Short mmCIF file of C-alpha atoms in Angstrom, two decimals:
data_model
loop_
_atom_site.label_atom_id
_atom_site.label_comp_id
_atom_site.label_asym_id
_atom_site.label_seq_id
_atom_site.Cartn_x
_atom_site.Cartn_y
_atom_site.Cartn_z
CA MET K 951 66.67 104.50 100.47
CA ASP K 952 65.58 104.58 104.10
CA GLU K 953 67.66 107.10 105.90
CA THR K 954 68.31 104.75 108.72
CA ASN K 955 70.08 102.57 106.54
CA TYR K 956 73.40 105.01 106.28
CA PRO K 957 75.73 103.73 108.76
CA GLU K 958 76.44 105.78 111.65
CA VAL K 959 79.78 107.80 112.04
CA GLU K 960 82.30 106.04 114.35
CA GLY K 961 84.83 108.54 114.97
CA GLY K 962 88.40 107.65 116.21
CA GLY K 963 89.54 106.14 113.12
CA SER K 964 92.26 107.37 110.46
CA LEU K 965 91.39 107.93 106.88
CA ILE K 966 93.11 104.91 105.39
CA LEU K 967 94.38 105.56 101.84
CA ALA K 968 96.60 104.07 98.93
CA TRP K 969 98.69 107.21 98.67
CA GLN K 970 100.37 107.63 94.89
CA ILE K 971 103.87 108.55 95.34
CA ARG K 972 105.07 107.17 91.84
CA ASN K 973 107.91 109.39 90.90
CA LYS K 974 107.37 111.74 93.87
CA ARG K 975 110.27 112.95 95.80
CA VAL K 976 110.34 111.57 99.21
CA LEU K 977 112.91 112.90 101.66
CA VAL K 978 113.97 110.45 104.46
CA VAL K 979 116.16 111.80 107.13
CA ALA K 980 118.23 108.97 108.86
CA ALA K 981 116.27 105.86 108.81
CA GLY K 982 112.59 105.27 108.45
CA ARG K 983 110.31 103.01 106.24
CA ILE K 984 112.48 103.26 103.12
CA LEU K 985 111.05 100.14 101.77
CA ASN K 986 107.37 101.27 101.66
CA VAL K 987 108.17 104.12 99.75
CA LEU K 988 110.31 102.27 97.31
CA ASN K 989 107.42 99.74 96.85
CA ALA K 990 105.40 102.58 95.94
CA ASP K 991 107.87 103.77 92.94
CA ALA K 992 108.93 106.87 94.86
CA LYS K 993 112.09 108.90 94.18
CA VAL K 994 113.84 108.60 97.53
CA THR K 995 116.69 110.91 98.63
CA VAL K 996 118.38 109.95 102.06
CA VAL K 997 120.23 112.58 104.09
CA CYS K 998 122.25 111.40 107.21
CA PRO K 999 125.87 111.19 108.12
CA ARG K 1000 127.17 107.98 107.27
CA GLU K 1001 127.93 106.98 110.75
CA GLY K 1002 124.49 107.09 111.65
CA LEU K 1003 123.08 104.93 108.82
CA ASN K 1004 121.20 102.09 109.91
CA ALA K 1005 122.34 98.79 108.01
CA GLU K 1006 119.33 98.39 105.99
CA VAL K 1007 119.50 102.17 104.66
CA ALA K 1008 123.18 101.61 104.04
CA TYR K 1009 122.28 98.70 101.99
CA ARG K 1010 119.91 100.47 99.76
CA ILE K 1011 122.05 103.29 99.26
CA GLU K 1012 124.96 100.62 98.16
CA GLN K 1013 122.40 99.15 95.75
CA GLY K 1014 121.46 102.53 94.33
CA GLN K 1015 118.01 102.29 95.18
CA VAL K 1016 118.17 105.88 96.79
CA GLU K 1017 119.84 109.30 96.11
CA TYR K 1018 122.22 109.86 99.18
CA PHE K 1019 123.81 113.04 100.77
CA ASP K 1020 126.44 111.85 103.75
CA ARG K 1021 125.42 115.32 106.01
CA LYS K 1022 122.88 116.55 108.21
CA PHE K 1023 119.57 117.58 107.36
CA GLU K 1024 119.38 121.33 105.87
CA PRO K 1025 116.15 123.18 105.26
CA SER K 1026 116.80 123.52 101.48
CA ASP K 1027 116.65 119.55 101.44
CA LEU K 1028 112.80 120.27 101.48
CA ASP K 1029 113.03 122.19 97.94
CA ASN K 1030 110.76 120.31 95.53
CA VAL K 1031 109.80 117.60 98.07
CA ASP K 1032 106.32 115.77 98.17
CA MET K 1033 106.83 113.84 101.72
CA VAL K 1034 109.24 113.56 104.41
CA LEU K 1035 110.06 110.59 106.73
CA THR K 1036 112.53 111.27 109.56
CA ALA K 1037 113.79 108.98 112.19
CA VAL K 1038 116.31 111.11 114.24
CA ASP K 1039 117.50 110.46 117.65
CA ASP K 1040 117.33 114.22 118.29
CA PRO K 1041 113.97 115.44 119.39
CA GLU K 1042 114.69 119.07 118.78
CA ALA K 1043 116.06 118.59 115.16
CA SER K 1044 112.76 116.78 114.16
CA SER K 1045 110.41 118.85 115.91
CA GLN K 1046 112.20 121.57 113.50
CA ILE K 1047 112.24 119.54 110.41
CA TRP K 1048 108.32 119.01 111.11
CA LYS K 1049 107.78 122.74 111.72
CA LEU K 1050 109.31 123.46 108.26
CA CYS K 1051 107.34 120.88 106.51
CA LYS K 1052 104.32 122.50 108.06
CA GLU K 1053 105.26 125.97 106.77
CA ARG K 1054 105.48 124.28 103.23
CA LYS K 1055 102.74 122.02 103.43
CA ILE K 1056 104.81 118.99 102.90
CA ALA K 1057 103.20 115.80 104.49
CA ALA K 1058 105.75 114.40 106.97
CA ASN K 1059 105.93 111.56 109.58
CA ILE K 1060 108.40 112.02 112.64
CA ALA K 1061 108.88 108.59 113.86
CA ASP K 1062 108.02 107.93 117.32
CA VAL K 1063 106.15 111.57 117.77
CA PRO K 1064 102.50 111.11 117.12
CA PRO K 1065 101.67 114.63 117.21
CA GLU K 1066 104.15 115.40 114.45
CA CYS K 1067 102.83 113.01 112.01
CA ASP K 1068 100.38 113.73 109.15
CA PHE K 1069 100.18 109.83 108.70
CA TYR K 1070 100.95 106.84 110.32
CA PHE K 1071 102.03 103.37 109.04
CA GLY K 1072 100.35 100.23 109.58
CA SER K 1073 101.23 96.51 109.04
CA VAL K 1074 101.19 95.68 105.15
CA HIS K 1075 100.55 92.37 103.41
CA ARG K 1076 101.72 92.67 99.77
CA ASP K 1077 100.81 90.07 97.37
CA GLY K 1078 101.26 91.49 93.69
CA PRO K 1079 98.90 94.03 93.05
CA LEU K 1080 96.83 93.34 96.18
CA GLN K 1081 97.93 95.25 99.17
CA ILE K 1082 96.25 94.70 102.69
CA MET K 1083 96.81 96.97 105.50
CA VAL K 1084 96.06 96.55 109.33
CA SER K 1085 96.23 99.46 111.69
CA THR K 1086 95.26 99.36 115.44
CA ASN K 1087 95.40 103.48 115.27
CA GLY K 1088 98.56 103.35 117.38
CA LYS K 1089 96.88 101.18 119.98
CA GLY K 1090 98.84 97.90 119.32
CA PRO K 1091 101.39 97.81 116.76
CA ARG K 1092 102.44 94.35 117.42
CA PHE K 1093 98.81 93.29 117.14
CA ALA K 1094 98.77 94.65 113.81
CA ASN K 1095 101.25 92.36 112.94
CA ILE K 1096 99.53 89.14 114.40
CA VAL K 1097 96.21 90.15 112.60
CA ARG K 1098 98.35 90.87 109.30
CA ARG K 1099 99.94 87.29 109.58
CA SER K 1100 96.66 85.88 110.22
CA ILE K 1101 95.17 87.28 107.29
CA ALA K 1102 98.04 86.39 105.03
CA GLU K 1103 97.97 82.64 106.23
CA GLN K 1104 94.12 82.72 105.65
CA LEU K 1105 93.82 84.09 102.44
CA PRO K 1106 94.08 81.35 99.35
CA ALA K 1107 97.73 81.25 98.08
CA ASN K 1108 97.04 83.13 94.86
CA THR K 1109 94.82 86.00 95.96
CA GLY K 1110 97.01 88.72 94.35
CA GLU K 1111 97.54 86.68 91.12
CA ALA K 1112 93.31 86.22 90.99
CA ILE K 1113 93.36 90.02 90.70
CA THR K 1114 95.35 90.02 87.37
CA LYS K 1115 93.08 86.87 86.27
CA ILE K 1116 89.93 88.91 86.68
CA GLY K 1117 91.53 91.54 84.55
CA LYS K 1118 92.06 89.20 82.20
CA LEU K 1119 88.67 87.63 82.18
CA ARG K 1120 87.57 91.38 81.42
CA GLN K 1121 89.71 91.55 78.35
CA MET K 1122 88.33 88.06 77.17
CA LEU K 1123 84.95 89.21 77.62
CA ARG K 1124 85.67 92.44 75.58
CA LYS K 1125 86.62 90.14 72.69
CA VAL K 1126 83.40 88.14 72.97
CA ALA K 1127 81.12 90.96 73.32
CA PRO K 1128 82.93 93.95 71.89
CA GLY K 1129 81.21 97.59 71.37
CA ILE K 1130 80.73 100.50 73.40
CA GLU K 1131 76.99 100.03 73.55
CA GLU K 1132 77.57 96.45 75.23
CA GLY K 1133 79.53 98.38 77.70
CA PRO K 1134 76.94 98.31 80.54
CA LYS K 1135 76.00 94.82 80.18
CA ARG K 1136 79.62 93.58 80.42
CA MET K 1137 79.68 95.35 83.36
CA ALA K 1138 76.58 94.01 84.87
CA TRP K 1139 77.86 90.43 84.04
CA MET K 1140 81.49 90.87 85.48
CA ILE K 1141 79.42 91.80 88.68
CA LYS K 1142 77.56 89.16 88.42
CA VAL K 1143 80.74 86.70 88.27
CA SER K 1144 82.02 88.40 91.42
CA ASP K 1145 78.72 87.95 93.17
CA ALA K 1146 78.34 84.47 92.21
CA TYR K 1147 81.79 83.11 93.16
CA SER K 1148 83.32 82.78 96.43
CA LEU K 1149 87.09 84.11 96.92
CA GLU K 1150 88.27 80.56 96.84
CA ASP K 1151 86.62 80.17 93.44
CA LEU K 1152 87.95 83.11 91.68
CA CYS K 1153 91.60 82.33 93.00
CA ALA K 1154 90.93 78.62 91.97
CA MET K 1155 89.82 79.59 88.17
CA ASN K 1156 92.06 78.70 85.36
CA GLU K 1157 92.09 79.70 81.91
CA GLU K 1158 89.96 76.63 80.73
CA ASP K 1159 87.25 77.77 83.31
CA MET K 1160 87.50 81.29 82.24
CA GLN K 1161 86.67 80.22 78.48
CA THR K 1162 83.83 78.09 79.55
CA LEU K 1163 82.53 80.75 81.63
CA LEU K 1164 82.64 83.39 78.72
CA ARG K 1165 80.22 80.94 76.61
CA PHE K 1166 77.59 81.78 79.40
CA TYR K 1167 77.79 85.55 78.86
CA ALA K 1168 74.78 85.85 76.59
CA PRO K 1169 72.05 84.86 78.93
CA ASP K 1170 73.35 87.21 81.66
CA LYS K 1171 73.76 84.43 84.25
CA VAL K 1172 76.68 82.57 85.61
CA PRO K 1173 76.70 78.95 86.27
CA ARG K 1174 77.78 78.06 89.65
CA PHE K 1175 81.86 77.08 89.90
CA GLY K 1176 81.28 73.45 90.56
CA CYS K 1177 78.97 73.43 87.41
CA LEU K 1178 81.51 74.98 85.38
CA LYS K 1179 84.10 72.47 86.37
CA ALA K 1180 81.69 69.74 85.70
CA MET K 1181 80.88 71.04 82.40
CA GLU K 1182 84.52 71.42 80.99
CA GLY K 1183 85.34 68.64 78.28
CA GLU K 1184 81.30 68.13 78.22
CA LEU K 1185 80.45 71.65 76.60
CA ASP K 1186 80.65 70.72 73.07
CA ALA K 1187 77.80 68.02 73.45
CA PHE K 1188 76.00 70.65 75.56
CA ASP K 1189 72.32 70.73 74.93
CA GLY K 1190 71.44 74.01 76.90
CA SER K 1191 69.11 72.11 79.29
CA PHE K 1192 72.02 71.89 82.04
CA GLY K 1193 70.18 68.56 83.21
CA PHE K 1194 73.71 67.84 84.90
CA CYS K 1195 74.16 71.20 86.55
CA VAL K 1196 72.98 72.15 90.12
CA GLY K 1197 72.06 75.40 89.25
CA TRP K 1198 72.99 79.18 88.52
CA GLY K 1199 74.89 81.28 91.01
CA MET Y 1299 122.28 90.79 109.47
CA ASP Y 1300 123.25 89.06 106.03
CA GLU Y 1301 122.43 91.76 103.20
CA THR Y 1302 120.77 89.36 101.19
CA ASN Y 1303 118.00 89.09 104.11
CA TYR Y 1304 116.43 92.54 103.11
CA PRO Y 1305 113.39 92.13 101.21
CA GLU Y 1306 113.74 93.18 97.57
CA VAL Y 1307 111.85 96.20 96.32
CA GLU Y 1308 108.43 95.23 94.63
CA GLY Y 1309 107.26 98.41 92.84
CA GLY Y 1310 104.00 99.04 91.39
CA GLY Y 1311 102.30 99.33 94.81
CA SER Y 1312 100.88 102.29 96.62
CA LEU Y 1313 102.13 103.68 100.08
CA ILE Y 1314 99.22 102.69 102.22
CA LEU Y 1315 99.06 105.21 105.01
CA ALA Y 1316 96.74 105.75 108.12
CA TRP Y 1317 96.17 109.52 107.28
CA GLN Y 1318 95.40 111.69 110.54
CA ILE Y 1319 92.67 114.31 109.99
CA ARG Y 1320 91.11 114.66 113.25
CA ASN Y 1321 89.92 118.33 113.11
CA LYS Y 1322 91.53 118.82 109.83
CA ARG Y 1323 89.34 120.56 107.38
CA VAL Y 1324 88.12 118.46 104.39
CA LEU Y 1325 86.26 120.01 101.38
CA VAL Y 1326 83.73 117.89 99.68
CA VAL Y 1327 82.77 119.14 96.26
CA ALA Y 1328 79.44 117.17 95.58
CA ALA Y 1329 79.61 113.75 96.61
CA GLY Y 1330 82.47 111.66 97.56
CA ARG Y 1331 83.73 109.42 100.57
CA ILE Y 1332 82.05 111.59 103.27
CA LEU Y 1333 81.72 108.54 105.87
CA ASN Y 1334 85.35 107.71 105.54
CA VAL Y 1335 86.49 111.42 106.49
CA LEU Y 1336 83.76 111.48 109.34
CA ASN Y 1337 84.79 108.18 110.61
CA ALA Y 1338 88.41 109.74 111.06
CA ASP Y 1339 86.94 112.92 112.95
CA ALA Y 1340 87.61 115.58 110.08
CA LYS Y 1341 85.56 118.73 109.97
CA VAL Y 1342 84.10 118.43 106.77
CA THR Y 1343 82.48 121.13 104.28
CA VAL Y 1344 80.31 120.23 101.60
CA VAL Y 1345 79.88 122.54 98.47
CA CYS Y 1346 77.20 121.57 96.02
CA PRO Y 1347 73.99 122.96 95.01
CA ARG Y 1348 71.10 121.35 96.74
CA GLU Y 1349 69.60 119.86 93.41
CA GLY Y 1350 72.78 118.04 92.87
CA LEU Y 1351 73.06 116.46 96.38
CA ASN Y 1352 73.09 112.69 96.71
CA ALA Y 1353 70.80 111.06 99.13
CA GLU Y 1354 73.56 110.13 101.73
CA VAL Y 1355 74.95 113.59 101.54
CA ALA Y 1356 71.89 115.22 101.71
CA TYR Y 1357 70.95 112.96 104.99
CA ARG Y 1358 74.40 114.00 106.68
CA ILE Y 1359 73.66 117.61 106.02
CA GLU Y 1360 70.23 117.46 107.57
CA GLN Y 1361 71.84 115.65 110.62
CA GLY Y 1362 74.42 118.52 111.08
CA GLN Y 1363 77.21 116.08 110.67
CA VAL Y 1364 78.94 118.61 108.08
CA GLU Y 1365 79.04 122.21 107.21
CA TYR Y 1366 77.12 123.00 103.93
CA PHE Y 1367 77.19 125.47 101.36
CA ASP Y 1368 74.16 125.38 98.74
CA ARG Y 1369 76.33 126.55 95.63
CA LYS Y 1370 78.72 125.89 93.15
CA PHE Y 1371 82.24 125.36 93.98
CA GLU Y 1372 84.64 128.75 94.27
CA PRO Y 1373 88.11 128.99 94.57
CA SER Y 1374 88.19 130.69 97.79
CA ASP Y 1375 86.56 127.45 99.34
CA LEU Y 1376 90.13 126.04 99.22
CA ASP Y 1377 91.41 128.54 101.92
CA ASN Y 1378 92.53 126.67 105.16
CA VAL Y 1379 91.51 123.35 103.67
CA ASP Y 1380 93.76 120.36 104.35
CA MET Y 1381 92.24 118.00 101.86
CA VAL Y 1382 89.73 117.82 98.97
CA LEU Y 1383 87.57 115.10 97.62
CA THR Y 1384 85.33 115.70 94.48
CA ALA Y 1385 83.00 113.73 92.79
CA VAL Y 1386 81.44 116.31 90.03
CA ASP Y 1387 80.08 115.12 86.65
CA ASP Y 1388 81.77 117.86 84.88
CA PRO Y 1389 85.39 117.14 83.97
CA GLU Y 1390 86.60 120.51 83.23
CA ALA Y 1391 85.29 121.86 86.56
CA SER Y 1392 86.92 119.05 88.43
CA SER Y 1393 90.15 119.53 86.36
CA GLN Y 1394 90.04 123.06 87.61
CA ILE Y 1395 89.64 121.92 91.11
CA TRP Y 1396 92.79 119.52 90.76
CA LYS Y 1397 95.00 122.42 89.55
CA LEU Y 1398 93.94 124.69 92.07
CA CYS Y 1399 94.88 122.12 94.70
CA LYS Y 1400 98.21 121.35 93.25
CA GLU Y 1401 98.85 125.25 93.32
CA ARG Y 1402 98.15 125.30 97.04
CA LYS Y 1403 99.59 121.81 97.88
CA ILE Y 1404 96.35 120.55 99.28
CA ALA Y 1405 96.04 116.71 98.68
CA ALA Y 1406 92.91 115.97 96.49
CA ASN Y 1407 91.07 112.94 95.18
CA ILE Y 1408 88.87 113.68 91.98
CA ALA Y 1409 86.61 110.67 91.93
CA ASP Y 1410 87.12 108.52 88.66
CA VAL Y 1411 90.19 110.47 87.45
CA PRO Y 1412 93.15 108.05 88.56
CA PRO Y 1413 95.80 110.93 87.15
CA GLU Y 1414 94.13 113.63 89.30
CA CYS Y 1415 94.31 111.83 92.64
CA ASP Y 1416 96.99 112.07 95.27
CA PHE Y 1417 95.43 108.98 97.11
CA TYR Y 1418 93.06 106.23 96.13
CA PHE Y 1419 90.61 104.54 98.60
CA GLY Y 1420 90.18 101.02 99.35
CA SER Y 1421 87.72 98.96 100.87
CA VAL Y 1422 87.81 99.16 104.61
CA HIS Y 1423 86.90 96.86 107.37
CA ARG Y 1424 86.29 98.79 110.59
CA ASP Y 1425 86.08 97.23 114.04
CA GLY Y 1426 86.57 99.60 116.95
CA PRO Y 1427 90.31 100.69 116.97
CA LEU Y 1428 91.06 97.99 114.21
CA GLN Y 1429 90.97 99.21 110.39
CA ILE Y 1430 91.82 96.94 107.55
CA MET Y 1431 92.14 98.30 104.34
CA VAL Y 1432 92.28 96.09 101.14
CA SER Y 1433 93.50 97.89 97.99
CA THR Y 1434 93.97 96.16 94.36
CA ASN Y 1435 95.75 99.38 93.11
CA GLY Y 1436 92.65 100.20 91.02
CA LYS Y 1437 92.85 96.69 89.20
CA GLY Y 1438 89.99 95.22 90.79
CA PRO Y 1439 87.77 97.42 93.37
CA ARG Y 1440 85.04 94.86 93.55
CA PHE Y 1441 87.41 92.29 94.11
CA ALA Y 1442 88.74 94.33 96.91
CA ASN Y 1443 85.25 94.12 98.41
CA ILE Y 1444 85.40 90.42 98.24
CA VAL Y 1445 88.53 90.00 99.96
CA ARG Y 1446 87.64 92.50 102.62
CA ARG Y 1447 84.42 90.61 103.29
CA SER Y 1448 86.45 87.41 103.23
CA ILE Y 1449 88.94 88.78 106.04
CA ALA Y 1450 85.94 90.03 108.12
CA GLU Y 1451 84.37 86.53 108.02
CA GLN Y 1452 87.37 84.88 109.24
CA LEU Y 1453 88.65 87.25 111.78
CA PRO Y 1454 87.45 86.27 115.27
CA ALA Y 1455 84.43 88.30 116.10
CA ASN Y 1456 86.26 90.45 118.80
CA THR Y 1457 89.54 91.14 117.08
CA GLY Y 1458 88.84 94.95 117.57
CA GLU Y 1459 87.90 94.28 121.50
CA ALA Y 1460 91.10 92.27 121.67
CA ILE Y 1461 93.27 95.59 121.12
CA THR Y 1462 91.48 97.35 123.89
CA LYS Y 1463 92.15 94.20 126.15
CA ILE Y 1464 95.79 94.08 125.28
CA GLY Y 1465 96.04 97.73 126.40
CA LYS Y 1466 94.45 96.90 129.61
CA LEU Y 1467 96.59 94.13 130.27
CA ARG Y 1468 99.62 96.44 129.53
CA GLN Y 1469 98.28 98.77 132.07
CA MET Y 1470 97.67 95.96 134.89
CA LEU Y 1471 101.07 94.77 134.29
CA ARG Y 1472 102.45 98.28 135.07
CA LYS Y 1473 100.41 98.06 138.40
CA VAL Y 1474 102.16 94.46 139.19
CA ALA Y 1475 105.48 95.44 138.09
CA PRO Y 1476 105.70 99.36 138.35
CA GLY Y 1477 108.87 101.60 137.86
CA ILE Y 1478 110.60 103.24 134.96
CA GLU Y 1479 113.52 101.12 135.07
CA GLU Y 1480 111.11 97.99 134.90
CA GLY Y 1481 109.91 99.21 131.44
CA PRO Y 1482 112.45 97.25 129.12
CA LYS Y 1483 111.42 93.84 131.17
CA ARG Y 1484 107.70 94.99 130.93
CA MET Y 1485 107.93 95.49 127.12
CA ALA Y 1486 109.98 92.22 126.50
CA TRP Y 1487 107.27 90.32 128.41
CA MET Y 1488 104.46 91.94 126.48
CA ILE Y 1489 106.60 90.91 123.19
CA LYS Y 1490 106.32 87.13 124.77
CA VAL Y 1491 102.65 87.13 125.50
CA SER Y 1492 102.04 88.42 121.96
CA ASP Y 1493 104.38 85.91 120.16
CA ALA Y 1494 103.07 82.94 122.30
CA TYR Y 1495 99.24 83.25 121.53
CA SER Y 1496 97.55 82.82 118.34
CA LEU Y 1497 95.29 85.33 117.58
CA GLU Y 1498 92.24 83.22 118.45
CA ASP Y 1499 93.82 82.95 121.88
CA LEU Y 1500 94.21 86.97 122.44
CA CYS Y 1501 90.69 87.34 121.39
CA ALA Y 1502 89.35 84.63 123.56
CA MET Y 1503 91.24 85.85 126.82
CA ASN Y 1504 89.25 87.39 129.46
CA GLU Y 1505 89.77 89.35 132.60
CA GLU Y 1506 90.25 86.27 134.37
CA ASP Y 1507 93.02 84.98 132.22
CA MET Y 1508 94.66 88.14 132.28
CA GLN Y 1509 95.02 87.91 136.08
CA THR Y 1510 96.17 84.51 135.85
CA LEU Y 1511 98.44 85.25 133.06
CA LEU Y 1512 99.97 88.20 135.20
CA ARG Y 1513 101.12 85.62 137.78
CA PHE Y 1514 103.68 84.56 135.58
CA TYR Y 1515 105.23 87.92 134.70
CA ALA Y 1516 108.57 87.33 137.11
CA PRO Y 1517 110.00 84.10 135.53
CA ASP Y 1518 109.89 86.18 132.16
CA LYS Y 1519 108.01 83.03 130.40
CA VAL Y 1520 104.19 82.64 129.30
CA PRO Y 1521 102.46 79.48 129.94
CA ARG Y 1522 100.47 78.25 126.85
CA PHE Y 1523 96.61 79.50 126.73
CA GLY Y 1524 95.59 76.10 127.39
CA CYS Y 1525 97.54 75.71 130.34
CA LEU Y 1526 96.50 79.17 131.44
CA LYS Y 1527 92.75 78.03 131.04
CA ALA Y 1528 93.36 74.64 133.02
CA MET Y 1529 95.11 76.45 135.89
CA GLU Y 1530 92.16 78.82 136.72
CA GLY Y 1531 90.70 77.81 139.74
CA GLU Y 1532 93.62 75.66 140.79
CA LEU Y 1533 96.12 78.63 141.07
CA ASP Y 1534 96.15 78.59 144.62
CA ALA Y 1535 97.06 75.54 145.06
CA PHE Y 1536 99.64 75.80 142.49
CA ASP Y 1537 102.93 73.99 143.38
CA GLY Y 1538 105.19 75.67 140.91
CA SER Y 1539 105.89 72.39 138.89
CA PHE Y 1540 103.38 72.51 136.34
CA GLY Y 1541 102.96 68.89 136.45
CA PHE Y 1542 99.44 69.28 134.87
CA CYS Y 1543 100.75 71.59 132.17
CA VAL Y 1544 101.85 71.03 128.94
CA GLY Y 1545 104.62 73.70 128.87
CA TRP Y 1546 105.73 77.23 127.99
CA GLY Y 1547 104.59 79.13 124.97
#
């Protein structure tokens, strides 16, 4: 590979990550992005005097979605905690929490105090297994929402579902072409499928299309999506010539 | 607010975060997502015998973009390190690194070993200050690329630039309507602008449009983008009636 082909470093960004916090302990002091962490299966503990709770946090406590302590933060709350989110109106108190987190190497986000954040949140679109996050690196949170909404509107409606479907196609393929030694060939063919079809095609694919498609595993070629549709119902009489088909993807 | 309005928890996701690693120390053992961390201004150290380097990492070492040690990993490499990425062909060695990282509470990603990852990477679109990350939660990395490409194609070409432009509009507004006491009014108006215009409008806005727009700060209303364009050049003769204008956004 020609060295000049490597992308240039473009600083000023964030490292955008999909953090894994399933069953990890997240401490939320007062309010905070509680739904974000619940959606990622974290074990959430809220510490905040009841009169200071915001309505959503109060609702989630009532629903039993989080563990709750009706009192102010204490340093021992940080024991065995993996992540801390705070949104406290007292800058001194929250700065203190930040310092304790850093001493203990706990990742933390002190809301509205950028220098006291290991990470920022962005605007997230969720569609089943699909998550899309828009960040403006703090330069326009409202604009991030606009971009996120625009993306959500333009994606095919069943994009999240398509991920599950492709997983199913992979499983079906393993039945059609079993064996470990077939692995690399299967993988190459799946890549071929991904490359040949547009996002719209993949999202529109139904079970019958997948069955038809799998009949073309052997040649290691992928018929165009339009051809696939045209073939359906005619495949039993298929003569292998593709006289009726525009071509391969 | 009606309690039923709170979104239901939808588990199985990740916590997608914009991690701040400017000037943080990231240790890369062998290969890894080196460009991702460089783009976020991390201080990167690579540890790997020279014969094991992949071409891109070798290139970045040669360019002086990272610090480099031509040897195998040693536990002391973890001293003062904030994050570790490894992509080593030796599962036992990488499992050992993972354990050491956990003892020291260092966030780590052991490539291709999902249970030994505090975080996963996704497919990232970058456009200046804008970063968009697509994650399929490990269920279809190639599909994530397809979605990311589709998003990049459909976004207006100058979306990243629009973030800078809106920042500029905010600055210009502060000159038109200075004073701390004016702050909440300025913010409300900026929100009005964000709500009234489509992403396409915001991306198409030029400096003249912003000047015109700012003349409408006082009424706390925002003319539709089409009106803004229609007014330009005619505004000096503007009679305040908007007889020629379809309406407010």
